[in-house]
Coordinates of C-alpha atoms in Angstrom, one line a residue:
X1261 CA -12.0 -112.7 8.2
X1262 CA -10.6 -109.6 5.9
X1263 CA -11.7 -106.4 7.0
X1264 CA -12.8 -106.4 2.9
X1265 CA -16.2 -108.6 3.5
X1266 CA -18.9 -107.6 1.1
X1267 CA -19.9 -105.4 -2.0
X1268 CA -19.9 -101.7 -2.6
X1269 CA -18.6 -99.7 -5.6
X1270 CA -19.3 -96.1 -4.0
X1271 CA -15.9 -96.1 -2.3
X1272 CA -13.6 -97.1 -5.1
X1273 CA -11.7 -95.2 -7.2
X1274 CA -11.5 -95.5 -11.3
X1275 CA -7.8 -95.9 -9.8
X1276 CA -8.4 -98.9 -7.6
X1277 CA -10.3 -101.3 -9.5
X1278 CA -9.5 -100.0 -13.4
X1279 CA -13.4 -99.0 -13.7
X1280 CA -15.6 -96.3 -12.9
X1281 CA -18.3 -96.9 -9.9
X1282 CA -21.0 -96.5 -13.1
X1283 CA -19.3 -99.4 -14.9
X1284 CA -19.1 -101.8 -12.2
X1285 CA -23.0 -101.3 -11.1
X1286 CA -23.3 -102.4 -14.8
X1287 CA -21.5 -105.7 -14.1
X1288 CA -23.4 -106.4 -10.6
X1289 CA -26.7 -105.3 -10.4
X1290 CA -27.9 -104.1 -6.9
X1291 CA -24.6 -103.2 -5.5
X1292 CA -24.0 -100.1 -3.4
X1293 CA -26.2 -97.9 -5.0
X1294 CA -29.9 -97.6 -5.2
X1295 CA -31.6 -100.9 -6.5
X1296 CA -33.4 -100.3 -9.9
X1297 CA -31.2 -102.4 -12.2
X1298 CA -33.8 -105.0 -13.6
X1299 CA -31.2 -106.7 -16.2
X1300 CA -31.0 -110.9 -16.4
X1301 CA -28.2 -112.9 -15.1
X1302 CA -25.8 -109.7 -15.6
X1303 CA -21.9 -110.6 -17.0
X1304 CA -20.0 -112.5 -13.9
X1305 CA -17.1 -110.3 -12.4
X1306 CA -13.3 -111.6 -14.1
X1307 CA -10.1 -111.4 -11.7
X1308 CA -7.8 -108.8 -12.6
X1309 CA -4.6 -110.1 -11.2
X1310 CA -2.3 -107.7 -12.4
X1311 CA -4.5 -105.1 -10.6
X1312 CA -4.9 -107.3 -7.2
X1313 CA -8.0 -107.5 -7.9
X1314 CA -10.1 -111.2 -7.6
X1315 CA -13.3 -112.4 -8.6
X1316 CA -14.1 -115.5 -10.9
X1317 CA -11.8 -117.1 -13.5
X1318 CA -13.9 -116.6 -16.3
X1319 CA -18.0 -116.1 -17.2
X1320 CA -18.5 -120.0 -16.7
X1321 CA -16.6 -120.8 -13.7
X1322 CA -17.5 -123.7 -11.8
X1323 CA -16.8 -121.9 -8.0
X1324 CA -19.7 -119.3 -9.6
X1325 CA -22.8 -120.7 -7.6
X1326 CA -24.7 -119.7 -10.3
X1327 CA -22.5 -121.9 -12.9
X1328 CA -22.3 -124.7 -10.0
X1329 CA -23.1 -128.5 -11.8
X1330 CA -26.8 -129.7 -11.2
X1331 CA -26.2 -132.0 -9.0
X1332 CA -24.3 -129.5 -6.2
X1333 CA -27.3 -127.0 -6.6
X1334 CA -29.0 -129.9 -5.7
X1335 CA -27.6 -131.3 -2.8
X1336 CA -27.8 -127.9 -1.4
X1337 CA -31.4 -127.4 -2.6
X1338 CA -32.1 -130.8 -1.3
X1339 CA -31.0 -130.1 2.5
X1340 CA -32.3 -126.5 2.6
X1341 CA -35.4 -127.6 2.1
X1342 CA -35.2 -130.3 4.8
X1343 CA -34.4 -128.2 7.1
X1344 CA -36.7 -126.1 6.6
X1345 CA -39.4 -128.3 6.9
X1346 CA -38.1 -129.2 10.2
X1347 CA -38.1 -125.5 11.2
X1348 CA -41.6 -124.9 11.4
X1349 CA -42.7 -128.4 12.9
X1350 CA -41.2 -126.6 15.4
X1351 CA -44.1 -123.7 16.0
X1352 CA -46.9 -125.7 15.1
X1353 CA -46.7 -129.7 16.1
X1354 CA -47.1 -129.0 19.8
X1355 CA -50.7 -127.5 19.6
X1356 CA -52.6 -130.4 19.4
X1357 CA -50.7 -131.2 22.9
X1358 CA -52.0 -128.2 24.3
X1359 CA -54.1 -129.5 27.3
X1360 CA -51.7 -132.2 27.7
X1361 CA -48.8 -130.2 28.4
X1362 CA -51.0 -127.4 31.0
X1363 CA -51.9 -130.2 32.7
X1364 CA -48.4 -131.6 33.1
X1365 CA -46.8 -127.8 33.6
X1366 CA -50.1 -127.2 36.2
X1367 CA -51.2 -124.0 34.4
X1368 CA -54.7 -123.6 33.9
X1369 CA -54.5 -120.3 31.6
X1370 CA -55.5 -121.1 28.1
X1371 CA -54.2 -117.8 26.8
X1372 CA -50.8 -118.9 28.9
X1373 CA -51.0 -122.2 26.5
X1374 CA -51.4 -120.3 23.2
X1375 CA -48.5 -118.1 24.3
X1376 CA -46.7 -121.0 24.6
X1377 CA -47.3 -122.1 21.0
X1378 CA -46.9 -118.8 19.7
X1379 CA -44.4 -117.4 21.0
X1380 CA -42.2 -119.7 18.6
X1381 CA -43.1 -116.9 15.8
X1382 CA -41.6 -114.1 18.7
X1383 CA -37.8 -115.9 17.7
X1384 CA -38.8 -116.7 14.4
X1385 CA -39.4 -112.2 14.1
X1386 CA -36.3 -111.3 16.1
X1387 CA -33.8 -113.8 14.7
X1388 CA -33.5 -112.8 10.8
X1389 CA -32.8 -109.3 11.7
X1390 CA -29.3 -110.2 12.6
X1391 CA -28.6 -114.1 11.2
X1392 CA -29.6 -113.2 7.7
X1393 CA -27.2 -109.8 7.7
X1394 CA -24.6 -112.3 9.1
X1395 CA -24.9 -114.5 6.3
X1396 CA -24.3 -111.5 4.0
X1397 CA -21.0 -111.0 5.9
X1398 CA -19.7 -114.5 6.5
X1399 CA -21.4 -116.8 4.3
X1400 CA -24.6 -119.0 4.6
X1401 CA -23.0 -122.0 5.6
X1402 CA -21.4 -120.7 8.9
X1403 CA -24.5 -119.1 9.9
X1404 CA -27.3 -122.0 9.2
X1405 CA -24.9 -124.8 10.5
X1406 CA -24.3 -122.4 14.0
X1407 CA -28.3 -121.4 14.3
X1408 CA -29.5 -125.0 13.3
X1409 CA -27.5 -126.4 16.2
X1410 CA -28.2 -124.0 18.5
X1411 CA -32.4 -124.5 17.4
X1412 CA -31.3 -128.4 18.3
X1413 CA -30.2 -127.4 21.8
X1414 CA -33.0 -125.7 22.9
X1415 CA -35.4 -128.2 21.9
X1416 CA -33.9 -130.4 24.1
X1417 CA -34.3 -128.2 26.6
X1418 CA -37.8 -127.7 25.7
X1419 CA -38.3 -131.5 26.6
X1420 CA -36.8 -131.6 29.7
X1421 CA -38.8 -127.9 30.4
X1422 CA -40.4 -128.5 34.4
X1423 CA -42.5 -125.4 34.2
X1424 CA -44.3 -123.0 32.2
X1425 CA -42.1 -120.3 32.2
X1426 CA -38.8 -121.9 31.6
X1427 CA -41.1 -124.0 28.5
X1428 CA -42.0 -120.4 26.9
X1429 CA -38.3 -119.0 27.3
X1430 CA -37.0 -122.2 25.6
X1431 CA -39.2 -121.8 23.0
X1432 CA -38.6 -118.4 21.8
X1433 CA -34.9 -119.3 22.2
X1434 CA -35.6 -122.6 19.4
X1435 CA -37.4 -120.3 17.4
X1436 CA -34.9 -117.7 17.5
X1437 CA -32.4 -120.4 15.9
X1438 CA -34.8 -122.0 13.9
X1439 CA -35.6 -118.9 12.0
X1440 CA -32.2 -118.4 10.0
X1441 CA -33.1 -121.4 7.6
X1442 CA -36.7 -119.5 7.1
X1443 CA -35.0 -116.1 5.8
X1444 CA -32.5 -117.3 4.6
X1445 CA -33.4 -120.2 2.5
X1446 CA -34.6 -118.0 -0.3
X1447 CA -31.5 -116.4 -0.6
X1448 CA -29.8 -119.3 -1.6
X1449 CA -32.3 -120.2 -4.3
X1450 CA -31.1 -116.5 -5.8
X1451 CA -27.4 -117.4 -5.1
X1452 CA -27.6 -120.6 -7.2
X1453 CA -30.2 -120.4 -9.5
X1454 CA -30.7 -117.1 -11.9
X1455 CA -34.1 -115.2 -12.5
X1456 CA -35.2 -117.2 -15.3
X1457 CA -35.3 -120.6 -13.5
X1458 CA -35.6 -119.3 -9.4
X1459 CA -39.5 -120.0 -9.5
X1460 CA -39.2 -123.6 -9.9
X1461 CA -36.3 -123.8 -7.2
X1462 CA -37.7 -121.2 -5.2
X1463 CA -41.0 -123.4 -4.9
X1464 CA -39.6 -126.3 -3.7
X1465 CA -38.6 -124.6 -0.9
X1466 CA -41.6 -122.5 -0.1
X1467 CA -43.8 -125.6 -0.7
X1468 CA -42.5 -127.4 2.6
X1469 CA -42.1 -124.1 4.7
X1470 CA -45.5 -123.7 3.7
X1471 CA -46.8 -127.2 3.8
X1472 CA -44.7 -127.7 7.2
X1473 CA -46.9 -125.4 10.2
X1474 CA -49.7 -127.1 8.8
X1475 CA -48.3 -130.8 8.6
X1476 CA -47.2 -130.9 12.1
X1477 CA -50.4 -130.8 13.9
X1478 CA -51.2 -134.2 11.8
X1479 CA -48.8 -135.8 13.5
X1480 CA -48.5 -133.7 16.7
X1481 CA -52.0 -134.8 17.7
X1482 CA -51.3 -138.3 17.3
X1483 CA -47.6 -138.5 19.6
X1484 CA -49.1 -136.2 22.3
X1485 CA -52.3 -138.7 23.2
X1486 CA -50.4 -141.7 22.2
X1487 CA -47.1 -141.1 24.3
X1488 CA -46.6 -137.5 25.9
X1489 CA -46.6 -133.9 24.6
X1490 CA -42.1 -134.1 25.6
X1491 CA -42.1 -137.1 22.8
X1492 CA -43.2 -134.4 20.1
X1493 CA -39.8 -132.3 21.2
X1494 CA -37.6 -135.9 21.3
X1495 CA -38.9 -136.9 17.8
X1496 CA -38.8 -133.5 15.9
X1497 CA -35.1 -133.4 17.5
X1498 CA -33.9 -136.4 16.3
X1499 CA -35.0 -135.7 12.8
X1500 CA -33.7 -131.7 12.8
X1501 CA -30.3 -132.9 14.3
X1502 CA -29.9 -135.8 11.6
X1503 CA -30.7 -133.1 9.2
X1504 CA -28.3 -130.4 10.8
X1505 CA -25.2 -132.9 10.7
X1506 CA -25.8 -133.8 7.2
X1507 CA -25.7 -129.6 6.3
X1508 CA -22.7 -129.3 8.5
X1509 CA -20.8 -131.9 6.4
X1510 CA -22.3 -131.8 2.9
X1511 CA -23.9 -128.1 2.2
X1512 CA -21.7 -125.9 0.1
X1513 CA -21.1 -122.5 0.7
X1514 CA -23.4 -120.1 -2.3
X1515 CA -22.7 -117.1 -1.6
X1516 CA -20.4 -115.3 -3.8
X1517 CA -18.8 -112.6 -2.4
X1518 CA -17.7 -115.1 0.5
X1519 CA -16.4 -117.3 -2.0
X1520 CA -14.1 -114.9 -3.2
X1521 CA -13.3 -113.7 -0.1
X1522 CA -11.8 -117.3 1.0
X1523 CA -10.2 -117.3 -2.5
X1524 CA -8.4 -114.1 -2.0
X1525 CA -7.1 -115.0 1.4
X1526 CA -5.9 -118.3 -0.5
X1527 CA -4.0 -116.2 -2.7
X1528 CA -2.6 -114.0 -1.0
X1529 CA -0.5 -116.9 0.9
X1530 CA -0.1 -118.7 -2.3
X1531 CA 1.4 -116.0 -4.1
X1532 CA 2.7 -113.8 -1.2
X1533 CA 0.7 -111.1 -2.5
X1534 CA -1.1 -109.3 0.7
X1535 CA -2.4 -106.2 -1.5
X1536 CA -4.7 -108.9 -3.0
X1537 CA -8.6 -108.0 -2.4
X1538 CA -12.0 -109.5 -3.6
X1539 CA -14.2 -107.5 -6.4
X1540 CA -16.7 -107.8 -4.0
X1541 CA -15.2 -106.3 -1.0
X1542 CA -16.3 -103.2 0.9
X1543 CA -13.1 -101.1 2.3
X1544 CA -14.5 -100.6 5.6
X1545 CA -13.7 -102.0 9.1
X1546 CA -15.1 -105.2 10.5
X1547 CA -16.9 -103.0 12.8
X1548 CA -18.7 -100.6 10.5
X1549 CA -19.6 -103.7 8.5
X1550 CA -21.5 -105.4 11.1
X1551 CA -23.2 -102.4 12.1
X1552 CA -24.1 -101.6 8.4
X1553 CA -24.6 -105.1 7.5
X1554 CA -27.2 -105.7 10.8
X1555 CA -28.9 -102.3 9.9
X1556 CA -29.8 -103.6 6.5
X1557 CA -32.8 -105.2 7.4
X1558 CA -34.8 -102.1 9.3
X1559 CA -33.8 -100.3 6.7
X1560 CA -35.7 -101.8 3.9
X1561 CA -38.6 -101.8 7.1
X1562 CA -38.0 -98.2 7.2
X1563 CA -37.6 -97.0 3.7
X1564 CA -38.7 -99.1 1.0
X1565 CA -42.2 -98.9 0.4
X1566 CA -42.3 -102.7 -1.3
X1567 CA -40.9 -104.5 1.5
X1568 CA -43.1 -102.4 3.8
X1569 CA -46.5 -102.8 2.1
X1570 CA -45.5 -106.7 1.1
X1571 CA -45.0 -107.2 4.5
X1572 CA -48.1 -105.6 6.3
X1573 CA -49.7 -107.6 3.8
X1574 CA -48.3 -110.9 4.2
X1575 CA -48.1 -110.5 8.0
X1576 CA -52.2 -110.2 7.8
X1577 CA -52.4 -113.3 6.0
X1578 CA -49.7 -115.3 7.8
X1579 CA -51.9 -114.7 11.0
X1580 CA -54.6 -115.8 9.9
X1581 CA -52.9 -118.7 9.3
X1582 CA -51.7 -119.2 12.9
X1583 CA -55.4 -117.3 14.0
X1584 CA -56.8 -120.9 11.8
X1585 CA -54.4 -123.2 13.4
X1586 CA -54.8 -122.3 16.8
X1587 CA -58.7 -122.6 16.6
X1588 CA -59.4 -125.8 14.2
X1589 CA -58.7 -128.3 16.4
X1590 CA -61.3 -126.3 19.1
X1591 CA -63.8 -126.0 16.2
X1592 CA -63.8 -129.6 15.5
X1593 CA -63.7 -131.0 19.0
X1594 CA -66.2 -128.7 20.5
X1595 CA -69.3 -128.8 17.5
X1596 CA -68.4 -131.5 15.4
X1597 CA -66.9 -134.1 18.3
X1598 CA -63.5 -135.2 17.0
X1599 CA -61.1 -136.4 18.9
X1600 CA -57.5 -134.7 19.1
X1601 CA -55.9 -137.3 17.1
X1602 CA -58.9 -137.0 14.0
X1603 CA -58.8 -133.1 14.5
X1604 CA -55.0 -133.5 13.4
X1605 CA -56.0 -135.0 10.2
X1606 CA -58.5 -131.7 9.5
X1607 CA -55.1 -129.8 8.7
X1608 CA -54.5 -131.9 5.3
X1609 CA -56.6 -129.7 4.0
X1610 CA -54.4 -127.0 4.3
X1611 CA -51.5 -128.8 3.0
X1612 CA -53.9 -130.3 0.2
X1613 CA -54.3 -126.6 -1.2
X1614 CA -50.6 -125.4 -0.6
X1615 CA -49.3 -128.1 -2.7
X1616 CA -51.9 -127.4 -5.6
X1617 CA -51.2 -124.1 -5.4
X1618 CA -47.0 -124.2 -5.3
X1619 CA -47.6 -127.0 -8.0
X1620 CA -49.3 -124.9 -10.5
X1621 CA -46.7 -121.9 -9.8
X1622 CA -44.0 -124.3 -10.4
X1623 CA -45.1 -125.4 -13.6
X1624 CA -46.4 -121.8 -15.1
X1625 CA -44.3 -118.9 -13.3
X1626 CA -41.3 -119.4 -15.1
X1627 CA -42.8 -119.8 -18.6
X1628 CA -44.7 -116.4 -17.7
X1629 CA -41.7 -115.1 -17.3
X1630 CA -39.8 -116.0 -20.3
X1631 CA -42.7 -115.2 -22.3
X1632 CA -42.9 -111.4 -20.8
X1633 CA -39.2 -111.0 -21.1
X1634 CA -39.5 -112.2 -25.2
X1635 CA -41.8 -109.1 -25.0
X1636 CA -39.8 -106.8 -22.9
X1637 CA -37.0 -106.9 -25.6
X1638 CA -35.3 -109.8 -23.0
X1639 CA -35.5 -107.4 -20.0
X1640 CA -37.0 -108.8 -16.7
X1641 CA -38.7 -106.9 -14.3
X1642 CA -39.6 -108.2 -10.8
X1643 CA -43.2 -107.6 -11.5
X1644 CA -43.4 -110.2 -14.0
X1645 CA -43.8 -112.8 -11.0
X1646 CA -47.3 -111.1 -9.9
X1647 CA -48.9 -111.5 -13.5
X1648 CA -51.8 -114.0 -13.3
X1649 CA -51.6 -114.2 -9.3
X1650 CA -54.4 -112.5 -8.7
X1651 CA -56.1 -115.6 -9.9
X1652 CA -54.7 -117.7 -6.5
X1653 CA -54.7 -114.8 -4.0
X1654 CA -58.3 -113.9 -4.4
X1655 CA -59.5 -117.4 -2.7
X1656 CA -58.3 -116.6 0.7
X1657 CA -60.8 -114.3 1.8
X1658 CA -64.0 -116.0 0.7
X1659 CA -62.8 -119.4 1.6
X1660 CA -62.2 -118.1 5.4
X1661 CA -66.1 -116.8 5.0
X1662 CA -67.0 -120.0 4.1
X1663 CA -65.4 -121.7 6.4
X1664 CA -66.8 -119.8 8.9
X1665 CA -70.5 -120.0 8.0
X1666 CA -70.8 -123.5 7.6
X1667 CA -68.8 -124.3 10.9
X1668 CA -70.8 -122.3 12.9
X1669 CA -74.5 -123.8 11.1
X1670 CA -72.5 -127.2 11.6
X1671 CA -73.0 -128.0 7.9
X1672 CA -71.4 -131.5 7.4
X1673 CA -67.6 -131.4 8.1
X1674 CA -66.4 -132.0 4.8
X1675 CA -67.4 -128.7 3.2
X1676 CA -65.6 -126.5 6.1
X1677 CA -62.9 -128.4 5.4
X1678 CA -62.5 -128.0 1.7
X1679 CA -63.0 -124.3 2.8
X1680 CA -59.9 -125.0 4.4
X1681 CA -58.0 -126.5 1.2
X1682 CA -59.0 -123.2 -0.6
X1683 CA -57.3 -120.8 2.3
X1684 CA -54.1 -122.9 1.5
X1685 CA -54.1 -122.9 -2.1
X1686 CA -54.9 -118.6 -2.1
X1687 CA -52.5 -118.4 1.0
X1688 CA -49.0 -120.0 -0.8
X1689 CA -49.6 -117.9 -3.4
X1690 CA -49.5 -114.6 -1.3
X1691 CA -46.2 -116.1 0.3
X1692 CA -44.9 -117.4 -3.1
X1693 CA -45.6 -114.2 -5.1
X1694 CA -44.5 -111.5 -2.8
X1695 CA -40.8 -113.3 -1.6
X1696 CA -40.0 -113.8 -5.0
X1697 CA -40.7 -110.8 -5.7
X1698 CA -38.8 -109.0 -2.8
X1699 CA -35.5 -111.6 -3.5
X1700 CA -35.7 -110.5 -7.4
X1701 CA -35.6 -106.7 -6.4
X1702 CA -33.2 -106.5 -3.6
X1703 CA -30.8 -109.9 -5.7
X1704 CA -27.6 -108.4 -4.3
X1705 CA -29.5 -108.4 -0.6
X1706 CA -31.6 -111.1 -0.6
X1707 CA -31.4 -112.5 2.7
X1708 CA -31.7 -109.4 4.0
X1709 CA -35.0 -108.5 2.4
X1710 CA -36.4 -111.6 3.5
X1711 CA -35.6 -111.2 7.0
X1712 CA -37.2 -108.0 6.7
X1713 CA -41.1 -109.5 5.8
X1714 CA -40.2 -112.4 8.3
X1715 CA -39.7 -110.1 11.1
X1716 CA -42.9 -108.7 10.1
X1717 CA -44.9 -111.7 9.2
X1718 CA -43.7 -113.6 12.1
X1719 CA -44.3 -111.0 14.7
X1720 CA -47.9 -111.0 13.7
X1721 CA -48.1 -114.3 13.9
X1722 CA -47.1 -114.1 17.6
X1723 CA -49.8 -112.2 18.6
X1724 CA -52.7 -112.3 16.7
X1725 CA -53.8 -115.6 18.0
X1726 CA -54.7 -114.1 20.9
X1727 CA -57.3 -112.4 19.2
X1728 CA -59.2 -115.2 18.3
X1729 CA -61.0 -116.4 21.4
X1730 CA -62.5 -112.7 22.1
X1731 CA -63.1 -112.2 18.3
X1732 CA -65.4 -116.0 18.3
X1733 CA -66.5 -115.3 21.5
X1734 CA -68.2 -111.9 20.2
X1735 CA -69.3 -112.4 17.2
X1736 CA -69.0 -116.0 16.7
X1737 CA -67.2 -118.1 14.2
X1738 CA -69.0 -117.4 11.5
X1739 CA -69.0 -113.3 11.9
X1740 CA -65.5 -113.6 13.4
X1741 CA -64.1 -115.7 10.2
X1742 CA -66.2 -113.2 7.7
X1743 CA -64.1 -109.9 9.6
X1744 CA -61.0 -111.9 9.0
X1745 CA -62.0 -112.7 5.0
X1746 CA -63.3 -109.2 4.5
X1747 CA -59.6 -107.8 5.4
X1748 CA -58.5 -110.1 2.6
X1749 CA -60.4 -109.4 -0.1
X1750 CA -59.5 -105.8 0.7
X1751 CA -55.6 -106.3 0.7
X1752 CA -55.8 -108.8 -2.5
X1753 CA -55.7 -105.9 -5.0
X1754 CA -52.3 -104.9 -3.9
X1755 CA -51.2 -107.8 -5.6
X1756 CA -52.3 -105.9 -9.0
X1757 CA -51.3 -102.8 -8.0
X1758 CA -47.8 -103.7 -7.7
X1759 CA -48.3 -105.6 -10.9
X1760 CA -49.2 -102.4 -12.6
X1761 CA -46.9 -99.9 -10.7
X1762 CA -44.1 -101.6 -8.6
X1763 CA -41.5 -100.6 -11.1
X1764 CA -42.8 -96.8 -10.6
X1765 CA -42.5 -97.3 -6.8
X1766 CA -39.2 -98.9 -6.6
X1767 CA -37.8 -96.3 -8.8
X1768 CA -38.9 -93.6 -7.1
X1769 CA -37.9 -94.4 -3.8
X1770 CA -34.9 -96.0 -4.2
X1771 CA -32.9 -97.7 -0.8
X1772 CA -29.2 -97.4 -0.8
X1773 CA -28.0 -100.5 0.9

């Protein structure tokens, strides 16, 4: 790999690339200087071979992901989204097997057991922080096919686990892999799709990351009592490491400025030119590029006010997802009497209301946004994703009091559980609103930005489950499950607050990246 590996304008010269650091932010939004450009689809970068300088042939071509044939963006789109399906199996298939697998292991600690399912989300935080950075150095495909094989590995070891401990450490291990498809994943929908058609793309793959932690204990309730809680970690490997060797053979690489750094390296042989650099290279070492590239992420923690408030804010929610898994299936086995197997079938309802609500974004965010551009003079603005979202996010916090209330006064199972459908149709919008809108401000950074809520969201998700036995044991599930939808409702309005003053914030507090 070049020691020229990414974008920045701020060390060039008018001298070394024939335009001024102003004109070249015009051409690439995002790039090495604070991120407030809001313009569409800007003009591609053209080589400049008489000045050694290479980018893409011309504004239409084909090795542009974003100019890429439907049917590659779609074989890419297509395994992406597998994969991350398979992801997330990963942190939520084996609760139904709970009991099963203490009893095997001889722990008796329940909280012991729920750190064991949890502490999945502990990789799943820690991961990103460095794999998505890498994938803004060296390309996504390197980096997915590498992490999804090493998520493979530890999985088997999580079958063949012979105690507790060694189960946990395995598991945070698989997660830690498993998480570079989840941060990353958006990214690519922004490499290969622009702003005016990513809602669409982007909610096919949001739908079955989404759809996936609550799917798994369907089935995971079902292999556990039927064969063992080790055939959940067999089965779920054999599908992830199908799906991992088809990515390693047939996923294209998206990301442009490691595109053009393989073409320039192809030229420079070719033509025996070694002066030759990318467009989008940065002159800096190897070394101060991993170091700059793998603070990215706490940086946007750490100064940008969006990605910090959309990610206290998702984090909240995303644990009470978890906080819900982790206590359904005792909800419905201890006061309604199902078994494990029917309890598995109560999470449907979750993936009922996720793919309502990613269906009706998929079919109205885009024309939203190509009507508000028409009246923006044809400029977008990240914050035309939130309009009308208010409308999904405001069901989460009354449907967990619901819930609640009528589990507790054992009011016939059916209405607890469409309680349940309405927590996933409010919840995918908070996750579909707010990383669209955090990929559409920081483009250039994506993956990045992404890794930044998922270290968040995920590390939440870790722990807060262990809140939920004391919190039902206190107050009970009905006062425990109104505390939870009362912090809800209070967070929902920062969907319209950003709505009405993002652009404000993001201008005034700018993050050089």
């Amino acid at each position: 790999m070049s020691s020229h590996t990414s974008i920045e304008d701020e060390k060039y010269s008018k001298g070394d690339l024939g335009k001024s650091p102003q004109d070249l932010t015009e051409d690439v939004p995002n790039i090495g200087h604070p991120i407030v450009n809001t313009a569409t689809t800007p003009p591609a970068l053209i080589t400049e071979i008489d000045k050694g300088l290479i980018a893409w042939e011309s504004q239409d071509d084909p090795e542009n992901p974003l100019k890429w044939p439907a049917r590659k963006r779609r074989i890419n789109l297509t395994l992406i989204s597998l994969i991350t399906f398979i992801s997330p199996l990963g942190s939520s298939i084996f609760a139904p097997g709970i009991g099963y697998t203490l009893a095997d292991l001889h722990e008796s600690s329940q909280a012991v057991g729920s750190l064991m399912i949890t502490i999945f989300l502990l990789g799943y935080s820690i991961g990103p922080l460095f794999l998505a950075p890498l994938s803004e150095m060296y390309g996504r495909w390197p980096v997915i096919v590498g992490a999804c094989w090493f998520f493979n590995a530890f999985l088997l070891g999580c079958s063949f686990a012979q105690n507790m401990p060694g189960l946990i450490i395995m598991r945070f291990l698989a997660g830690t892999g498993g998480s570079a498809v989840m941060a990353i994943a958006p990214a690519i929908v922004a490499d290969m799709y622009p702003v005016e058609r990513r809602s669409f793309a982007m909610a096919i793959v949001l739908v079955v990351q989404s759809v996936s932690p609550a799917a798994g204990p369907i089935a995971g309730g079902f292999i556990a009592q039927q064969l063992s809680w080790r055939w959940t970690y067999w089965i779920l490997l054999i599908f992830s490491a199908f799906i991992t060797t088809l990515i390693t053979f047939f996923m294209h690489e998206c990301y442009g400025p490691a595109i053009l750094e393989r073409k320039t390296r192809r030229l420079r042989k070719e033509l025996n030119r070694p002066e030759l650099r990318s467009k989008m290279a940065l002159p800096v070492t190897k070394w101060g590029l991993l170091k700059r590239s793998l603070y990215r992420p706490m940086k946007l923690l750490t100064h940008s006010p969006v990605v910090i408030l959309f990610s206290l804010y998702v984090a909240c929610i995303y644990g009470m997802l978890y906080l819900c898994l982790t206590t359904v299936s005792l909800i419905f086995t201890d006061q309604y009497g199902f078994s494990i197997e029917i309890t598995g079938l109560i999470y449907i309802s979750f993936a009922v209301g996720m793919v309502i609500s990613l269906g009706f974004l998929m079919n109205t965010q885009d024309k939203s946004v190509a009507k508000q551009r028409v009246l923006n003079n044809g400029v977008f603005e990240p914050e035309m994703r939130l309009k009308n979202l208010i409308y999904i996010v405001a069901w989460v916090g009354p449907a967990l009091i619901v819930y609640g209330w009528t589990a507790q006064y054992h009011v016939h199972w059916i209405v607890p559980t469409i309680a349940l459908t309405f927590f996933g149709f409010g919840m995918v919008g908070i996750f579909m609103g707010t990383q669209t809108y955090v990929v559409d401000s920081f483009s250039a950074y994506a993956a990045s930005a992404v890794a930044a809520v998922t270290c968040v969201r995920s590390g939440v998700g870790t722990f807060l489950p262990f809140a939920g036995p004391p919190l039902f044991t206190k107050l009970g599930v009905g006062w425990g499950n109104t505390v939870l939808g009362l912090i809800a409702i209070m967070l929902t309005p920062m969907v319209l607050i950003f709505r009405r003053y993002g652009k404000t914030i993001r201008t005034r507090y700018p993050v050089d990246l």
